[in-house]
Structure formats: C-alpha cells, structure tokens
PDB file of C-alpha atoms in Angstrom:
ATOM      1  CA  MET A   1      83.428  85.601 109.035  1.00  0.00           C
ATOM      2  CA  VAL A   2      84.039  88.036 106.181  1.00  0.00           C
ATOM      3  CA  LYS A   3      84.758  86.236 103.100  1.00  0.00           C
ATOM      4  CA  ALA A   4      87.335  87.690 100.259  1.00  0.00           C
ATOM      5  CA  ALA A   5      85.514  89.216  97.744  1.00  0.00           C
ATOM      6  CA  PRO A   6      86.444  88.024  94.300  1.00  0.00           C
ATOM      7  CA  PRO A   7      88.355  90.382  92.425  1.00  0.00           C
ATOM      8  CA  THR A   8      87.520  92.060  89.246  1.00  0.00           C
ATOM      9  CA  ALA A   9      90.990  92.569  88.083  1.00  0.00           C
ATOM     10  CA  ALA A  10      94.114  91.394  89.822  1.00  0.00           C
ATOM     11  CA  HIS A  11      97.667  90.366  89.149  1.00  0.00           C
ATOM     12  CA  LYS A  12     100.116  88.374  90.933  1.00  0.00           C
ATOM     13  CA  ILE A  13     103.342  88.751  93.079  1.00  0.00           C
ATOM     14  CA  ARG A  14     105.841  85.867  93.982  1.00  0.00           C
ATOM     15  CA  ILE A  15     107.284  84.767  97.272  1.00  0.00           C
ATOM     16  CA  ILE A  16     111.064  85.155  96.605  1.00  0.00           C
ATOM     17  CA  GLY A  17     112.656  82.960  98.823  1.00  0.00           C
ATOM     18  CA  GLY A  18     112.443  80.379 101.836  1.00  0.00           C
ATOM     19  CA  LYS A  19     109.876  77.535 102.414  1.00  0.00           C
ATOM     20  CA  HIS A  20     107.214  79.302 100.149  1.00  0.00           C
ATOM     21  CA  ARG A  21     109.517  80.456  97.298  1.00  0.00           C
ATOM     22  CA  GLY A  22     107.662  80.684  94.123  1.00  0.00           C
ATOM     23  CA  ARG A  23     104.025  80.791  95.436  1.00  0.00           C
ATOM     24  CA  ARG A  24     102.039  83.367  94.133  1.00  0.00           C
ATOM     25  CA  ILE A  25      99.933  85.921  96.080  1.00  0.00           C
ATOM     26  CA  MET A  26      96.937  87.360  94.245  1.00  0.00           C
ATOM     27  CA  ILE A  27      96.457  91.318  94.348  1.00  0.00           C
ATOM     28  CA  PRO A  28      93.319  92.603  93.473  1.00  0.00           C
ATOM     29  CA  ASP A  29      93.249  95.842  91.391  1.00  0.00           C
ATOM     30  CA  ARG A  30      92.504  98.291  94.380  1.00  0.00           C
ATOM     31  CA  GLU A  31      93.198 101.785  94.672  1.00  0.00           C
ATOM     32  CA  GLY A  32      95.700 102.084  97.475  1.00  0.00           C
ATOM     33  CA  LEU A  33      96.496  98.583  97.447  1.00  0.00           C
ATOM     34  CA  ARG A  34     100.411  98.513  96.592  1.00  0.00           C
ATOM     35  CA  PRO A  35     102.870  95.633  97.272  1.00  0.00           C
ATOM     36  CA  SER A  36     106.264  96.432  97.714  1.00  0.00           C
ATOM     37  CA  PRO A  37     107.963  95.582  94.786  1.00  0.00           C
ATOM     38  CA  ASP A  38     110.144  92.213  93.996  1.00  0.00           C
ATOM     39  CA  ARG A  39     112.933  94.220  93.787  1.00  0.00           C
ATOM     40  CA  VAL A  40     112.585  95.968  97.041  1.00  0.00           C
ATOM     41  CA  ARG A  41     111.827  92.837  98.791  1.00  0.00           C
ATOM     42  CA  GLU A  42     114.797  91.224  97.698  1.00  0.00           C
ATOM     43  CA  THR A  43     116.799  94.037  98.585  1.00  0.00           C
ATOM     44  CA  LEU A  44     115.306  94.062 101.848  1.00  0.00           C
ATOM     45  CA  PHE A  45     115.377  90.316 102.705  1.00  0.00           C
ATOM     46  CA  ASN A  46     119.030  90.426 101.791  1.00  0.00           C
ATOM     47  CA  TRP A  47     119.489  93.090 104.213  1.00  0.00           C
ATOM     48  CA  LEU A  48     117.976  90.916 106.929  1.00  0.00           C
ATOM     49  CA  GLN A  49     119.209  87.528 105.682  1.00  0.00           C
ATOM     50  CA  TRP A  50     120.923  86.659 109.190  1.00  0.00           C
ATOM     51  CA  GLU A  51     118.129  88.278 111.410  1.00  0.00           C
ATOM     52  CA  ILE A  52     114.921  87.048 109.997  1.00  0.00           C
ATOM     53  CA  ALA A  53     115.175  83.474 111.248  1.00  0.00           C
ATOM     54  CA  GLY A  54     113.393  83.309 114.426  1.00  0.00           C
ATOM     55  CA  ALA A  55     112.242  86.878 114.568  1.00  0.00           C
ATOM     56  CA  HIS A  56     108.991  88.029 115.830  1.00  0.00           C
ATOM     57  CA  VAL A  57     107.618  90.259 113.204  1.00  0.00           C
ATOM     58  CA  LEU A  58     104.727  92.887 112.998  1.00  0.00           C
ATOM     59  CA  ASP A  59     103.434  93.713 109.302  1.00  0.00           C
ATOM     60  CA  ALA A  60     101.776  96.846 110.379  1.00  0.00           C
ATOM     61  CA  PHE A  61      99.362  98.103 107.302  1.00  0.00           C
ATOM     62  CA  ALA A  62      99.789  94.743 105.802  1.00  0.00           C
ATOM     63  CA  GLY A  63      97.652  95.393 102.865  1.00  0.00           C
ATOM     64  CA  SER A  64      98.435  92.158 100.434  1.00  0.00           C
ATOM     65  CA  GLY A  65     100.851  90.795 103.524  1.00  0.00           C
ATOM     66  CA  ALA A  66     103.689  90.444 101.062  1.00  0.00           C
ATOM     67  CA  LEU A  67     106.362  91.624 103.489  1.00  0.00           C
ATOM     68  CA  GLY A  68     105.076  89.547 106.464  1.00  0.00           C
ATOM     69  CA  LEU A  69     104.547  86.252 104.030  1.00  0.00           C
ATOM     70  CA  GLU A  70     108.157  86.783 102.891  1.00  0.00           C
ATOM     71  CA  ALA A  71     109.339  86.715 106.379  1.00  0.00           C
ATOM     72  CA  LEU A  72     107.306  83.540 107.117  1.00  0.00           C
ATOM     73  CA  SER A  73     108.741  81.988 104.442  1.00  0.00           C
ATOM     74  CA  ARG A  74     112.283  82.883 105.427  1.00  0.00           C
ATOM     75  CA  GLY A  75     111.893  81.353 108.988  1.00  0.00           C
ATOM     76  CA  ALA A  76     110.222  84.252 111.183  1.00  0.00           C
ATOM     77  CA  ALA A  77     109.006  82.732 114.408  1.00  0.00           C
ATOM     78  CA  SER A  78     105.759  84.554 114.321  1.00  0.00           C
ATOM     79  CA  VAL A  79     104.052  87.562 112.056  1.00  0.00           C
ATOM     80  CA  LEU A  80     100.791  89.717 113.347  1.00  0.00           C
ATOM     81  CA  PHE A  81      99.383  91.417 110.236  1.00  0.00           C
ATOM     82  CA  ALA A  82      97.585  94.193 110.776  1.00  0.00           C
ATOM     83  CA  ASP A  83      95.029  96.145 108.314  1.00  0.00           C
ATOM     84  CA  ASN A  84      91.949  97.969 108.573  1.00  0.00           C
ATOM     85  CA  ASP A  85      90.582  96.943 105.126  1.00  0.00           C
ATOM     86  CA  ALA A  86      88.076  93.819 105.751  1.00  0.00           C
ATOM     87  CA  ASP A  87      88.978  92.305 102.247  1.00  0.00           C
ATOM     88  CA  SER A  88      92.577  92.429 102.726  1.00  0.00           C
ATOM     89  CA  VAL A  89      92.154  90.873 106.314  1.00  0.00           C
ATOM     90  CA  ALA A  90      89.753  88.067 104.945  1.00  0.00           C
ATOM     91  CA  ARG A  91      92.298  87.350 102.064  1.00  0.00           C
ATOM     92  CA  LEU A  92      95.381  87.029 104.326  1.00  0.00           C
ATOM     93  CA  ARG A  93      93.288  84.985 106.915  1.00  0.00           C
ATOM     94  CA  ASP A  94      92.229  82.630 103.944  1.00  0.00           C
ATOM     95  CA  LEU A  95      96.006  82.362 102.559  1.00  0.00           C
ATOM     96  CA  LEU A  96      97.368  81.664 105.896  1.00  0.00           C
ATOM     97  CA  ALA A  97      95.062  79.103 106.571  1.00  0.00           C
ATOM     98  CA  ALA A  98      95.820  77.423 103.098  1.00  0.00           C
ATOM     99  CA  TRP A  99      99.741  77.681 103.525  1.00  0.00           C
ATOM    100  CA  LYS A 100      99.157  76.295 107.071  1.00  0.00           C
ATOM    101  CA  GLU A 101     100.995  79.133 108.953  1.00  0.00           C
ATOM    102  CA  PRO A 102      99.762  78.612 112.693  1.00  0.00           C
ATOM    103  CA  HIS A 103     102.396  81.048 114.084  1.00  0.00           C
ATOM    104  CA  ALA A 104     100.806  84.044 112.043  1.00  0.00           C
ATOM    105  CA  ARG A 105      97.438  85.767 112.671  1.00  0.00           C
ATOM    106  CA  VAL A 106      95.660  88.671 111.540  1.00  0.00           C
ATOM    107  CA  GLN A 107      94.398  91.627 113.333  1.00  0.00           C
ATOM    108  CA  ALA A 108      91.479  93.793 111.683  1.00  0.00           C
ATOM    109  CA  GLY A 109      91.152  97.438 112.432  1.00  0.00           C
ATOM    110  CA  ASP A 110      92.939 100.671 113.257  1.00  0.00           C
ATOM    111  CA  VAL A 111      96.717  99.863 113.117  1.00  0.00           C
ATOM    112  CA  PHE A 112      97.114 102.918 115.659  1.00  0.00           C
ATOM    113  CA  ARG A 113      94.885 101.144 118.296  1.00  0.00           C
ATOM    114  CA  LEU A 114      97.246  97.744 118.631  1.00  0.00           C
ATOM    115  CA  GLN A 115      98.426  96.857 121.825  1.00  0.00           C
ATOM    116  CA  PRO A 116     102.158  96.243 122.119  1.00  0.00           C
ATOM    117  CA  SER A 117     103.209  92.553 122.768  1.00  0.00           C
ATOM    118  CA  ALA A 118     104.679  92.053 126.037  1.00  0.00           C
ATOM    119  CA  ALA A 119     107.566  90.037 124.298  1.00  0.00           C
ATOM    120  CA  ARG A 120     107.934  93.080 121.985  1.00  0.00           C
ATOM    121  CA  TYR A 121     108.796  92.525 118.599  1.00  0.00           C
ATOM    122  CA  ASP A 122     112.555  92.013 116.578  1.00  0.00           C
ATOM    123  CA  LEU A 123     111.115  93.569 113.252  1.00  0.00           C
ATOM    124  CA  ILE A 124     108.305  95.909 112.558  1.00  0.00           C
ATOM    125  CA  PHE A 125     107.415  96.446 108.553  1.00  0.00           C
ATOM    126  CA  LEU A 126     105.720 100.104 108.059  1.00  0.00           C
ATOM    127  CA  ASP A 127     104.114 100.446 104.603  1.00  0.00           C
ATOM    128  CA  PRO A 128     101.191 102.646 104.711  1.00  0.00           C
ATOM    129  CA  PRO A 129      99.169 103.512 101.701  1.00  0.00           C
ATOM    130  CA  PHE A 130     101.192 106.344 100.195  1.00  0.00           C
ATOM    131  CA  ALA A 131      98.565 108.590  99.443  1.00  0.00           C
ATOM    132  CA  ALA A 132      97.504 108.500 103.382  1.00  0.00           C
ATOM    133  CA  ASP A 133     100.337 110.335 104.336  1.00  0.00           C
ATOM    134  CA  LEU A 134     100.615 108.173 107.376  1.00  0.00           C
ATOM    135  CA  HIS A 135     104.494 107.664 107.519  1.00  0.00           C
ATOM    136  CA  ALA A 136     105.312 110.202 110.104  1.00  0.00           C
ATOM    137  CA  GLN A 137     102.562 109.031 112.420  1.00  0.00           C
ATOM    138  CA  ALA A 138     103.468 105.277 112.290  1.00  0.00           C
ATOM    139  CA  VAL A 139     106.974 105.922 112.610  1.00  0.00           C
ATOM    140  CA  SER A 140     106.426 108.270 115.741  1.00  0.00           C
ATOM    141  CA  HIS A 141     104.141 105.424 116.986  1.00  0.00           C
ATOM    142  CA  PHE A 142     105.960 102.327 116.720  1.00  0.00           C
ATOM    143  CA  VAL A 143     109.622 103.123 116.668  1.00  0.00           C
ATOM    144  CA  ASN A 144     109.994 102.985 120.383  1.00  0.00           C
ATOM    145  CA  ASP A 145     111.092 100.369 123.538  1.00  0.00           C
ATOM    146  CA  LYS A 146     107.089  99.571 123.802  1.00  0.00           C
ATOM    147  CA  TRP A 147     107.002  97.788 120.302  1.00  0.00           C
ATOM    148  CA  LEU A 148     110.568  96.971 119.937  1.00  0.00           C
ATOM    149  CA  LYS A 149     113.339  94.630 121.601  1.00  0.00           C
ATOM    150  CA  THR A 150     116.764  96.182 122.239  1.00  0.00           C
ATOM    151  CA  HIS A 151     118.052  95.172 118.676  1.00  0.00           C
ATOM    152  CA  GLY A 152     115.003  95.432 117.187  1.00  0.00           C
ATOM    153  CA  LYS A 153     114.796  97.183 113.611  1.00  0.00           C
ATOM    154  CA  VAL A 154     111.967  98.877 111.808  1.00  0.00           C
ATOM    155  CA  TYR A 155     111.650  98.999 107.853  1.00  0.00           C
ATOM    156  CA  VAL A 156     109.697 101.831 106.288  1.00  0.00           C
ATOM    157  CA  GLU A 157     108.605 102.474 102.535  1.00  0.00           C
ATOM    158  CA  MET A 158     107.699 105.900 101.441  1.00  0.00           C
ATOM    159  CA  PRO A 159     107.148 107.600  98.023  1.00  0.00           C
ATOM    160  CA  PHE A 160     110.114 109.056  96.626  1.00  0.00           C
ATOM    161  CA  PRO A 161     110.987 112.278  96.236  1.00  0.00           C
ATOM    162  CA  LEU A 162     110.918 112.294 100.240  1.00  0.00           C
ATOM    163  CA  GLU A 163     109.044 114.465 102.569  1.00  0.00           C
ATOM    164  CA  GLU A 164     110.944 115.084 105.690  1.00  0.00           C
ATOM    165  CA  LEU A 165     110.777 112.481 108.003  1.00  0.00           C
ATOM    166  CA  ALA A 166     111.639 113.290 111.740  1.00  0.00           C
ATOM    167  CA  LEU A 167     113.244 110.098 113.401  1.00  0.00           C
ATOM    168  CA  PRO A 168     112.885 109.611 117.231  1.00  0.00           C
ATOM    169  CA  PRO A 169     115.688 110.486 119.229  1.00  0.00           C
ATOM    170  CA  GLY A 170     118.345 107.811 119.065  1.00  0.00           C
ATOM    171  CA  TRP A 171     117.290 106.200 115.723  1.00  0.00           C
ATOM    172  CA  VAL A 172     119.319 106.444 112.524  1.00  0.00           C
ATOM    173  CA  TRP A 173     118.990 104.857 109.144  1.00  0.00           C
ATOM    174  CA  HIS A 174     120.843 101.419 108.941  1.00  0.00           C
ATOM    175  CA  ARG A 175     120.397 100.952 105.441  1.00  0.00           C
ATOM    176  CA  GLN A 176     118.424 102.734 102.610  1.00  0.00           C
ATOM    177  CA  GLY A 177     117.699 102.255  99.204  1.00  0.00           C
ATOM    178  CA  ARG A 178     115.549 103.442  96.128  1.00  0.00           C
ATOM    179  CA  ALA A 179     113.649 101.579  93.490  1.00  0.00           C
ATOM    180  CA  GLY A 180     111.976 104.218  91.053  1.00  0.00           C
ATOM    181  CA  ARG A 181     109.485 106.208  92.888  1.00  0.00           C
ATOM    182  CA  VAL A 182     109.685 104.151  96.008  1.00  0.00           C
ATOM    183  CA  PHE A 183     112.252 104.706  99.000  1.00  0.00           C
ATOM    184  CA  PHE A 184     112.759 102.015 101.568  1.00  0.00           C
ATOM    185  CA  GLY A 185     115.191 101.786 104.441  1.00  0.00           C
ATOM    186  CA  LEU A 186     115.618 100.266 107.513  1.00  0.00           C
ATOM    187  CA  LEU A 187     115.968 102.427 111.083  1.00  0.00           C
ATOM    188  CA  HIS A 188     117.951 101.073 114.194  1.00  0.00           C
ATOM    189  CA  ARG A 189     118.848 102.279 117.527  1.00  0.00           C
ATOM    190  CA  ASN A 190     122.067 104.770 117.176  1.00  0.00           C
ATOM    191  CA  TYR A 191     124.711 102.102 119.017  1.00  0.00           C
ATOM    192  CA  ALA A 192     127.188 104.584 118.392  1.00  0.00           C
ATOM    193  CA  ASP A 193     125.816 107.243 120.905  1.00  0.00           C
ATOM    194  CA  GLU A 194     124.747 104.505 123.421  1.00  0.00           C
ATOM    195  CA  ALA A 195     128.387 103.231 123.687  1.00  0.00           C
ATOM    196  CA  ALA A 196     129.688 107.007 123.945  1.00  0.00           C
ATOM    197  CA  ALA A 197     127.321 107.313 127.019  1.00  0.00           C
TER     198      ALA A 197
END
C-alpha cells in the first residue's frame, strides 16, 4: 500500500458544510495541485443544496478531494474519487478511513480509462489541473448518457479568461460564476429542446 508522503510545505482548506463542517484537509504544496477555493465551493454547493443529499458522485481529477469530500459531508450517497497521482490517492484513502466514510472509494490511474458505473452518476466534478489543458477532452468524455443519469449535472472548473469550450449537443450551462482567475459552472441537458421535440 502506498503511504502518503509527508509534505515539506502545506496549507489547509476547510469543509464548509454538513456533518464534517469545519474539518481541515491538509494540502501539500505541490505544482498543479490547486483545490477549489472556499468561495467557489460555497457557491457551487449553494447551487446544489437540494440535489446533493442521496446523490451518486464522481470526483474525476480529484486531487485534494475537496469537492467530493464536501459532497460526502453534505449527504451524498456515494463518491468515487479518481486521480492518477499516487500521493493524492494515498492521502485520500487515509483521510476517508479516518473519517469513516464507507460509501466512498478512491480509484488510482488515468481518469480517462475509468469505466462508467452501471447505475450512472447524478453529479460529476471535472476540475483537471489547469496547466494540463484537459477541459475540452474531459467534457467530451464524461458529458453523456454513459456516465450520467437523465437529470445528472456536470461541474466544470477552468482558468479565466476562458478558452472556447465546445459543449456536447443538447447540453447547456445551468449556472456560471467567476472568482478571480477561476471560472466555474454547472452543465445540464437542455430541457427546453427536449420539451420542444
């Protein structure tokens, strides 16, 4: 079993709401590891406040796990964390064991090699490292019926100013926001198009 390496330098972020409210997560000072800021997470989970309880969630490119951990704290039924960094995976496994979260698991390896769940997800978080330029690929890969339930939503976090992001046919921005150099938004199906069909 891979053990999380002790950080040479670190900072902490906090869980904002739910049963783990106020708990702190240690974040190693490592290039490319950029947890969603408190302000962004607070806004996102305000948007999702009536949808997160009982939801089945995929936290792709999990990194620190801040988004999936916040979802668990607020009553998500299950969370799959996926990341290709061995240290991030080990830290998340240790933390989930310490927090006694039996309905969460961590998948190591290339996120794009994950297999869809037969039950599909209510919510998918897509926050790849900004420098990796994977946002278009991630949206193309995960925003479809293989991964999502009929009313599923996808959260995307990207650097601002934005590169043009092509949305899959039938999908639109449900909510959008910006905090400094971070753009964030929720995608959902275009129900107006479905009603008109």
